[in-house]
Coordinates of C-alpha atoms in Angstrom, one line a residue:
X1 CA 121.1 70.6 188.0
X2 CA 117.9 70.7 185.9
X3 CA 117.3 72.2 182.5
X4 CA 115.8 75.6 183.8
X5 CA 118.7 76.1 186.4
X6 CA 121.1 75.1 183.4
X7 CA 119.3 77.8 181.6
X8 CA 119.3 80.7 184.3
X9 CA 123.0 80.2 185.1
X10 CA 123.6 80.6 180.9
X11 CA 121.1 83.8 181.6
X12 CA 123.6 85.0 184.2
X13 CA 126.6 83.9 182.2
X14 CA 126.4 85.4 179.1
X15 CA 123.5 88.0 179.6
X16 CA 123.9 89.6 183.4
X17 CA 120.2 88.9 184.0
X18 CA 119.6 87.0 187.6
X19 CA 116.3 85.2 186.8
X20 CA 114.1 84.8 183.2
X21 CA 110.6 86.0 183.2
X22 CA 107.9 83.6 184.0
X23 CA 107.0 83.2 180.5
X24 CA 110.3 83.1 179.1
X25 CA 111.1 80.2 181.3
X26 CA 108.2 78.3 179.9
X27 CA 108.9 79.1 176.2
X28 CA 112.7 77.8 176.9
X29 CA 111.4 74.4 178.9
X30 CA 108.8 74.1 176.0
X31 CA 111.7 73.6 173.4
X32 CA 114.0 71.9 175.5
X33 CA 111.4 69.5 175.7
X34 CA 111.1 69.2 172.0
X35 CA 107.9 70.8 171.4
X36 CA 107.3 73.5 169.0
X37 CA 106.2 76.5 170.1
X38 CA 104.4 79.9 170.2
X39 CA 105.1 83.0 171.8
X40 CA 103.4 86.5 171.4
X41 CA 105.6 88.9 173.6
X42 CA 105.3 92.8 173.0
X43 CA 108.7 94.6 171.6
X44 CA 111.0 94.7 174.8
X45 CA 109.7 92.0 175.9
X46 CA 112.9 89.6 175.6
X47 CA 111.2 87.1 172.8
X48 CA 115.1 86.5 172.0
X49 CA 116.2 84.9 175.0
X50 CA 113.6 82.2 174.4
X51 CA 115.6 80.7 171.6
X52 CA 119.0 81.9 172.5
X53 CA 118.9 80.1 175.4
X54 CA 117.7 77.0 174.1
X55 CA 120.2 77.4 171.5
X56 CA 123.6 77.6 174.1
X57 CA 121.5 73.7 175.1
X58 CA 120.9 71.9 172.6
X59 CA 122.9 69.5 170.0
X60 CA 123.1 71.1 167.0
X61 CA 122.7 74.4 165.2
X62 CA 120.0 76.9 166.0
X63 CA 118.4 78.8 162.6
X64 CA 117.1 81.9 163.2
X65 CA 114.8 83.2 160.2
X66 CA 114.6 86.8 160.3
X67 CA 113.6 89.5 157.5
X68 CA 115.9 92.5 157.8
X69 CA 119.8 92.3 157.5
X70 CA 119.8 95.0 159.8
X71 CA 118.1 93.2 162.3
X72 CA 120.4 90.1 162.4
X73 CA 123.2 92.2 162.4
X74 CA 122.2 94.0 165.2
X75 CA 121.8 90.4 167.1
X76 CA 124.6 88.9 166.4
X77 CA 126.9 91.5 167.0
X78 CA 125.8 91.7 170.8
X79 CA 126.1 87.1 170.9
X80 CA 129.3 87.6 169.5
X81 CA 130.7 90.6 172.1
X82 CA 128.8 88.0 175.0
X83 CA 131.4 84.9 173.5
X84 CA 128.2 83.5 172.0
X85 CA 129.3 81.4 168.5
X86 CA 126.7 83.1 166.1
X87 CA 127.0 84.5 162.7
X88 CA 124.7 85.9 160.2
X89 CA 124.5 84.5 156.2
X90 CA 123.2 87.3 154.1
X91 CA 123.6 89.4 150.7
X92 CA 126.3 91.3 152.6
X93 CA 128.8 88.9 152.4
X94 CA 131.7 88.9 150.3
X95 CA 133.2 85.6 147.9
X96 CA 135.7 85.3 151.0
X97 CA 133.8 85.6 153.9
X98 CA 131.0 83.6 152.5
X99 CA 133.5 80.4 152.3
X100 CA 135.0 81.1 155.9
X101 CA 131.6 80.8 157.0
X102 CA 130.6 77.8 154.8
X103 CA 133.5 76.3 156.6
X104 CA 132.8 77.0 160.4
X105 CA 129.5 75.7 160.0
X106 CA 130.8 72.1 158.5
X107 CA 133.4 72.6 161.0
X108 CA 130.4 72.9 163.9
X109 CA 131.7 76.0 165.2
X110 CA 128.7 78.0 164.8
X111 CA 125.7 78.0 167.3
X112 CA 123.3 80.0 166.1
X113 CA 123.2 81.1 162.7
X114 CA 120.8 84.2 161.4
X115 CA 119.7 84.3 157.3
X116 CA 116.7 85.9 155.6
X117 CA 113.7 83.5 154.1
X118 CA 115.0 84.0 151.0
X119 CA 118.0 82.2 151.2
X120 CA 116.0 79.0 152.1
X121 CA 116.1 79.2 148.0
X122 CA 119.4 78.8 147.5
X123 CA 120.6 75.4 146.6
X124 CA 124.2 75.7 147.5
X125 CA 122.9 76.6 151.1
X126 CA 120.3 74.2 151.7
X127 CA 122.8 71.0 150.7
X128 CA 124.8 73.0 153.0
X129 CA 122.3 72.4 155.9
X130 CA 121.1 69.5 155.1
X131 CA 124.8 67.9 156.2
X132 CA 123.9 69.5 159.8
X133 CA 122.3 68.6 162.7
X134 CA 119.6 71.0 163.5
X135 CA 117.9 71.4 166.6
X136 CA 115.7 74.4 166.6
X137 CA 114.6 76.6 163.2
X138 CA 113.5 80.1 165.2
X139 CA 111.0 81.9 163.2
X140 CA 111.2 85.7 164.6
X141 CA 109.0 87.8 163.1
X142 CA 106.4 85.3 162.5
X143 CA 103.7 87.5 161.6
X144 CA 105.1 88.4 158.1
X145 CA 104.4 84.6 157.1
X146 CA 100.1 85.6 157.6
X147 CA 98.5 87.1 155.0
X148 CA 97.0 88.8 158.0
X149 CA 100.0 89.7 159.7
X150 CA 100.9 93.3 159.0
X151 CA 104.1 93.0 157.0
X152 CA 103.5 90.1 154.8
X153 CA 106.1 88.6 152.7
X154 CA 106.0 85.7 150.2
X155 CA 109.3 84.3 151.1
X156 CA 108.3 82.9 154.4
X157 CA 105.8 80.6 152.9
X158 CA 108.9 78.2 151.5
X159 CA 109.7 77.8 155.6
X160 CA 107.4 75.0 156.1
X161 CA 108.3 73.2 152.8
X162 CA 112.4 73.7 153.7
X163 CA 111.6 72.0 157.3
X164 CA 109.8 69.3 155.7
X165 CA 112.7 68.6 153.3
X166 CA 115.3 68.3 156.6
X167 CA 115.8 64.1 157.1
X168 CA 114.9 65.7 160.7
X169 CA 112.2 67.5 161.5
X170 CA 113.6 70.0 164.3
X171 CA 111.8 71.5 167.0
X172 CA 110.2 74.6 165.5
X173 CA 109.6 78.0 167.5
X174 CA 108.2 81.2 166.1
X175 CA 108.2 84.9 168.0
X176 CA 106.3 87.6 166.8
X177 CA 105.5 91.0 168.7
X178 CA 102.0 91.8 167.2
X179 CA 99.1 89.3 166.2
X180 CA 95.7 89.1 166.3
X181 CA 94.0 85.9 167.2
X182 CA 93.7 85.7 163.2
X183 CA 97.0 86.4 162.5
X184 CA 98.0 83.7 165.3
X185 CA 96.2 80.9 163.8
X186 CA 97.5 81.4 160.6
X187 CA 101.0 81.5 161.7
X188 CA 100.4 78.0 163.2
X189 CA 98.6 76.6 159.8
X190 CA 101.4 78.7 157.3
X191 CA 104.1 76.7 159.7
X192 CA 102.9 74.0 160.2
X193 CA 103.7 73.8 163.8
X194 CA 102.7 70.6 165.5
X195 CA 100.6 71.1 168.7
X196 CA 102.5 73.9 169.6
X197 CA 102.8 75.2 173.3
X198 CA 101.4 78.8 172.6
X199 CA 102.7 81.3 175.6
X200 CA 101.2 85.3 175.8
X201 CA 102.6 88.6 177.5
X202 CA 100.6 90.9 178.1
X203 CA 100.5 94.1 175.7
X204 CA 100.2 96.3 178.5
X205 CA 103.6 98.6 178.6
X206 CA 102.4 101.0 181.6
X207 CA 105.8 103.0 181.7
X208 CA 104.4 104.1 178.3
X209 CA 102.4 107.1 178.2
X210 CA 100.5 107.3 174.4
X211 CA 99.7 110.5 173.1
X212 CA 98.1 112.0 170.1
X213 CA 98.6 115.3 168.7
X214 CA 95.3 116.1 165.9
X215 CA 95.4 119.7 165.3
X216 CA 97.9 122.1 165.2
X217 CA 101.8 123.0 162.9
X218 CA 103.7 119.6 163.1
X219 CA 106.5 121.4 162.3
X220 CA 106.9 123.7 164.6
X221 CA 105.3 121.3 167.6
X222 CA 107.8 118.9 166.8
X223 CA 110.9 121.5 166.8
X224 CA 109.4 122.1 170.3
X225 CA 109.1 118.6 171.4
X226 CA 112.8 117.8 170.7
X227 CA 114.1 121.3 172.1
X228 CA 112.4 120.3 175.3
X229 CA 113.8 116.7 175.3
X230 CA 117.1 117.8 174.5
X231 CA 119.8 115.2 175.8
X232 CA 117.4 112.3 175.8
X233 CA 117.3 109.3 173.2
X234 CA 114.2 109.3 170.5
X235 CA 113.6 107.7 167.3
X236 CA 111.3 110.3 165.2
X237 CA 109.2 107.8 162.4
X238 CA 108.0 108.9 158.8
X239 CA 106.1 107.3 156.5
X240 CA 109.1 107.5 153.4
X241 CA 112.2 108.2 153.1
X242 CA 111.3 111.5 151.3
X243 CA 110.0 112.6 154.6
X244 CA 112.8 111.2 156.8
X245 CA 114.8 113.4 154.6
X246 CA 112.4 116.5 155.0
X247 CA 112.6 116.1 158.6
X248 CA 116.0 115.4 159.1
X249 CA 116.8 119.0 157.4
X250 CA 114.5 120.6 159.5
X251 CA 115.9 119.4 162.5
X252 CA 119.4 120.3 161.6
X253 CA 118.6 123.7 160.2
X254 CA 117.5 124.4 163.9
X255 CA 121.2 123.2 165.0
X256 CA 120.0 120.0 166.6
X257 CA 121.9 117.1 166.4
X258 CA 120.5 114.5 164.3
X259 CA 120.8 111.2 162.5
X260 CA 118.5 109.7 159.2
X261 CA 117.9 105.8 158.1
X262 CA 115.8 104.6 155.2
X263 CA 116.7 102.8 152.6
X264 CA 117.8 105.0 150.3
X265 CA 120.9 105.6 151.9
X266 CA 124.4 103.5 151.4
X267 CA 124.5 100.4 153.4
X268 CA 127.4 101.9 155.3
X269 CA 126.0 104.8 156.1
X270 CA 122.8 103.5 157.3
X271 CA 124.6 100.6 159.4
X272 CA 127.1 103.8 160.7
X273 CA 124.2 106.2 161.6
X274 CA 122.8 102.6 163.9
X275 CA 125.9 102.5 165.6
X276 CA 126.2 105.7 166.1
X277 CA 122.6 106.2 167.8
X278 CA 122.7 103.0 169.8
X279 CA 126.2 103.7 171.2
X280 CA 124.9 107.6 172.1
X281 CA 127.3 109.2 170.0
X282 CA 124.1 111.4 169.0
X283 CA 120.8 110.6 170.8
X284 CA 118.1 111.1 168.0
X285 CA 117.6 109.6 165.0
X286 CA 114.8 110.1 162.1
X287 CA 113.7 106.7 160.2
X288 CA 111.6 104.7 158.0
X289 CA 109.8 101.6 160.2
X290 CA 112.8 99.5 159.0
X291 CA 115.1 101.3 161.5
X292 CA 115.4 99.4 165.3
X293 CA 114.0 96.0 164.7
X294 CA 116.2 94.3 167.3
X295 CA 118.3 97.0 168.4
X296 CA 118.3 96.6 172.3
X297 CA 118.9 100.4 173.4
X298 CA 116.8 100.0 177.0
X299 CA 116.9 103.8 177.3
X300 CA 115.0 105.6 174.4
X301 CA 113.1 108.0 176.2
X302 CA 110.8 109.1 173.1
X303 CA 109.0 107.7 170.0
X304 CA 107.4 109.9 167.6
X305 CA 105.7 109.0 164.9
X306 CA 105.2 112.2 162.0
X307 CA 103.3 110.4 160.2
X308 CA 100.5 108.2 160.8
X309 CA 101.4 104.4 160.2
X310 CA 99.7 101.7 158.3
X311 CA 98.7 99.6 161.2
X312 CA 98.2 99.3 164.7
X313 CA 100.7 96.2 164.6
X314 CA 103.6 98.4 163.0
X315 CA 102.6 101.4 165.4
X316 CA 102.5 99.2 168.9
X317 CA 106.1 97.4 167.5
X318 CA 107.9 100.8 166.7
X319 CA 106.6 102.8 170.1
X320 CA 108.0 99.5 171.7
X321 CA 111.0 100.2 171.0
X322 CA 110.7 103.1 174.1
X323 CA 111.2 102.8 177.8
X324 CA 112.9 98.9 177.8
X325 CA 114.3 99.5 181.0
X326 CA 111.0 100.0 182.4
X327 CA 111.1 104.1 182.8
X328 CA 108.4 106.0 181.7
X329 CA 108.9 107.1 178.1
X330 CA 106.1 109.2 175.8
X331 CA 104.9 107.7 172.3
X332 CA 103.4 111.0 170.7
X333 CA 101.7 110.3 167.3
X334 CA 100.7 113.4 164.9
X335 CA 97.9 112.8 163.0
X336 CA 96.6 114.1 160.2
X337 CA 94.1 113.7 158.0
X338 CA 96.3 113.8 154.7
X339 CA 98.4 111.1 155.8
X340 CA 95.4 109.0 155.7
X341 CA 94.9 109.9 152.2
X342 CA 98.4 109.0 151.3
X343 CA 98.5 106.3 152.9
X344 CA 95.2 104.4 150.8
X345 CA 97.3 105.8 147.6
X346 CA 100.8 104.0 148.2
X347 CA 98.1 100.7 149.4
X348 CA 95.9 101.0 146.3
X349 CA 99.1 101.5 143.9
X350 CA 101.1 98.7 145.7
X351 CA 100.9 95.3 143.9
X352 CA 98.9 93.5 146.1
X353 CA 96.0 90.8 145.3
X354 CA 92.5 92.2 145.9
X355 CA 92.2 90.2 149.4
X356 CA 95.6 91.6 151.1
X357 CA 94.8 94.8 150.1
X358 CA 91.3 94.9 151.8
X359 CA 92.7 93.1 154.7
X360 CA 95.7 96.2 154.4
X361 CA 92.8 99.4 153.7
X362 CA 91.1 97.3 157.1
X363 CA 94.1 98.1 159.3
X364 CA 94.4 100.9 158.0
X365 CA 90.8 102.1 159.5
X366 CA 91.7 100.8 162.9
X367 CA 94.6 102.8 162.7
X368 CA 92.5 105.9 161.9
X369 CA 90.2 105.0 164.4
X370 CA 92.9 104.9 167.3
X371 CA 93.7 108.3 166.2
X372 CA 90.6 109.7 166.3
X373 CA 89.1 108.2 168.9
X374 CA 88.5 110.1 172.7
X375 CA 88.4 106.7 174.3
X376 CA 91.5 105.6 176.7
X377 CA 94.1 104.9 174.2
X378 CA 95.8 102.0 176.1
X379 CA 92.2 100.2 175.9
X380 CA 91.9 100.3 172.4
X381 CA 95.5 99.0 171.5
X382 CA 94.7 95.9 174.4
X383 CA 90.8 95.2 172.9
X384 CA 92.7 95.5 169.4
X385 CA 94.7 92.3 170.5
X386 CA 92.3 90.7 172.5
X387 CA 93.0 92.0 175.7
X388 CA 91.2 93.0 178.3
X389 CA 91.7 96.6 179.6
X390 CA 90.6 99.2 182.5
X391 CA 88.1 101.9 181.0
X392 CA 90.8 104.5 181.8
X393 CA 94.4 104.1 182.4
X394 CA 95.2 107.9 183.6
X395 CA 98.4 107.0 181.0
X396 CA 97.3 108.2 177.9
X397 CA 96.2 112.0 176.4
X398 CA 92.5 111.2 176.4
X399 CA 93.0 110.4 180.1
X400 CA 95.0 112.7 181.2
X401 CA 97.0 115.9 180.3
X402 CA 99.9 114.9 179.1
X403 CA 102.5 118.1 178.3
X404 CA 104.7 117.7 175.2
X405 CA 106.7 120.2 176.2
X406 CA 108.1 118.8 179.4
X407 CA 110.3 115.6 179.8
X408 CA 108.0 112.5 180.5
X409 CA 110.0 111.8 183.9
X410 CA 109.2 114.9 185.2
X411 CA 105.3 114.2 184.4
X412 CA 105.1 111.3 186.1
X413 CA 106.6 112.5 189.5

């Protein structure tokens, strides 16, 4: 048996899937060959199996770097219902479940194990490691390592430095949903990944039809968008948790049932509200952008944004997480002008160095531009990320009519 059918049979095994896509299958051959490697794959695309996989293959623990405890939760809660060995190191952990981990890790029984940058700090943790045998160091979310990426942090930039201190050098891999060819060659430099094998998907998500709303009483057009969408799964985004709050009360005052996530909210709470929404125990939720990074719910039907978003990265990740099972699903943006204005404010009073914020106030005009413009939609996301793309794609509202008030299913047929 070679590697790849070794891998698809794992695929079947653990996953249900009957075959990987083309380009996950060279991602996985590229790491089982022991080459680092690059892959840009929109949100839904399956950028996890690429280093799962590998991981179930290899000799020796798989670290996957990832920024939001949320996020690794989410993951390793689904390996762990598959039979997968994985566990997550973070903040949340308590004196005694920290040492039962310390010790299945010595002990080898782990697989895959998830922890935020910032514990590459920690010296307890990195003598730890440095007693293993790691194969693979997954960077997922790779773009916040770029001072071009759209959600910088700091804390990736000691990634490079903790490989380089490994007796080992491993076979390094970063995933990200959204770069530019910018952003792309700084990941690679900020990494220092070593001729990597760099593998694209397309942006293009045709079941998604992009919509913007410019004129008009948010309010009430959004009471009227989720009264016609009643019994089907959205995610409603705000720009802060005030307004995640503002909207959630709305919503409820009109006797719809509704869930809220931001950060202001008690870890349990948030982490129940999650379950609750991706096991369909209630079918909408209104959130901050931290809310669904990795959550694998194929059948959200809807994403709204409320307010407009900083970027056109954060915008194409968050209306990916719609339509994943490959049915058509509508993305509806409101835009208004005095979201534009708040959004320089919080930029300008952030505490940022002169050159991310310009690079930030620059997004921020492409991201005004998208909603302003009457050009096909589609083409300007695809030509924002280098892509090429049909003048019209008779999927967007500046192609077509597209009604909010009628389920997206029913447009399409």
């Amino acid at each position: 048996m070679d590697r790849l059918e070794e891998a698809e049979g794992l695929l079947r095994k653990y996953y249900g899937y009957k075959a990987l896509k083309p380009i996950q299958q060279k991602a996985i051959q590229s790491i089982l060959r022991g080459e680092d490697t690059f892959v840009v794959m929109p949100t839904g695309g399956g950028k996890s199996l690429c280093y799962q996989i590998p991981a179930l293959m290899l000799e020796g623990l798989t670290l996957v770097i990832s920024p939001l405890i949320s996020l690794m939760k989410d993951q390793v809660d689904q390996l762990v219902r598959r039979g997968i060995r994985a566990a997550c190191m973070n903040s949340m952990l308590d004196g005694e479940q920290y040492r039962l981990l310390r010790q299945q890790i010595q002990n080898k029984q782990i697989q895959i194990l998830y922890v935020a940058p910032e514990r590459l700090r920690s010296g307890d943790f990195l003598s730890l490691l440095r007693r293993q045998r790691i194969a693979l160091v997954a960077v997922d979310e790779a773009h916040c390592v770029s001072q071009w990426g759209h959600d910088f942090r700091p804390s990736y930039h000691g990634i490079s430095q903790f490989i380089r201190t490994l007796a080992v050098r491993p076979v390094v891999a970063a995933f990200t949903a959204t770069a530019t060819a910018e952003t792309r060659e700084d990941i690679i430099r900020r990494l220092e990944l070593q001729r990597p094998n760099i593998y694209r998907a397309s942006f293009n998500r045709s079941n998604l039809i992009l919509a913007v709303k410019r004129d008009g009483n948010r309010k009430e057009e959004l009471l009227q968008f989720v009264q016609a969408h009643r019994g089907q799964a959205g995610i409603i985004y705000c720009n802060t948790r005030k307004e995640v709050d503002k909207v959630w009360d709305l919503l409820r005052r009109a006797g719809i049932p509704v869930l809220r996530y931001h950060g202001g909210m008690e870890d349990w709470e948030r982490n129940e509200n999650q379950e609750k929404f991706l096991y369909e125990q209630v079918n909408l939720i209104v959130a901050t952008n931290a809310f669904g990074m990795g959550i694998n719910k194929p059948d959200v039907r809807y994403v709204v944004h409320y307010n407009l978003p900083k970027n056109i990265e954060s915008y194409y990740q968050e209306i990916g997480r719609a339509g994943r099972d490959g049915l058509p699903s509508l993305c509806v943006l409101f835009f208004s002008y005095a979201d534009v204005h708040v959004n320089r404010y919080l930029l300008e009073q952030s505490s940022k160095s002169e050159e991310r914020l310009a690079v930030e106030l620059q997004k921020l005009d492409s991201m005004v531009q998208y909603a302003s413009t009457r050009r096909c939609l589609r083409q300007y996301i695809l030509q924002y990320f280098g892509e090429k793309a049909k003048e019209h794609c008779q999927g967007c509202s500046n192609c077509c009519t597209v009604s909010l008030g009628k389920p997206v299913i029913q447009q399409m047929e």
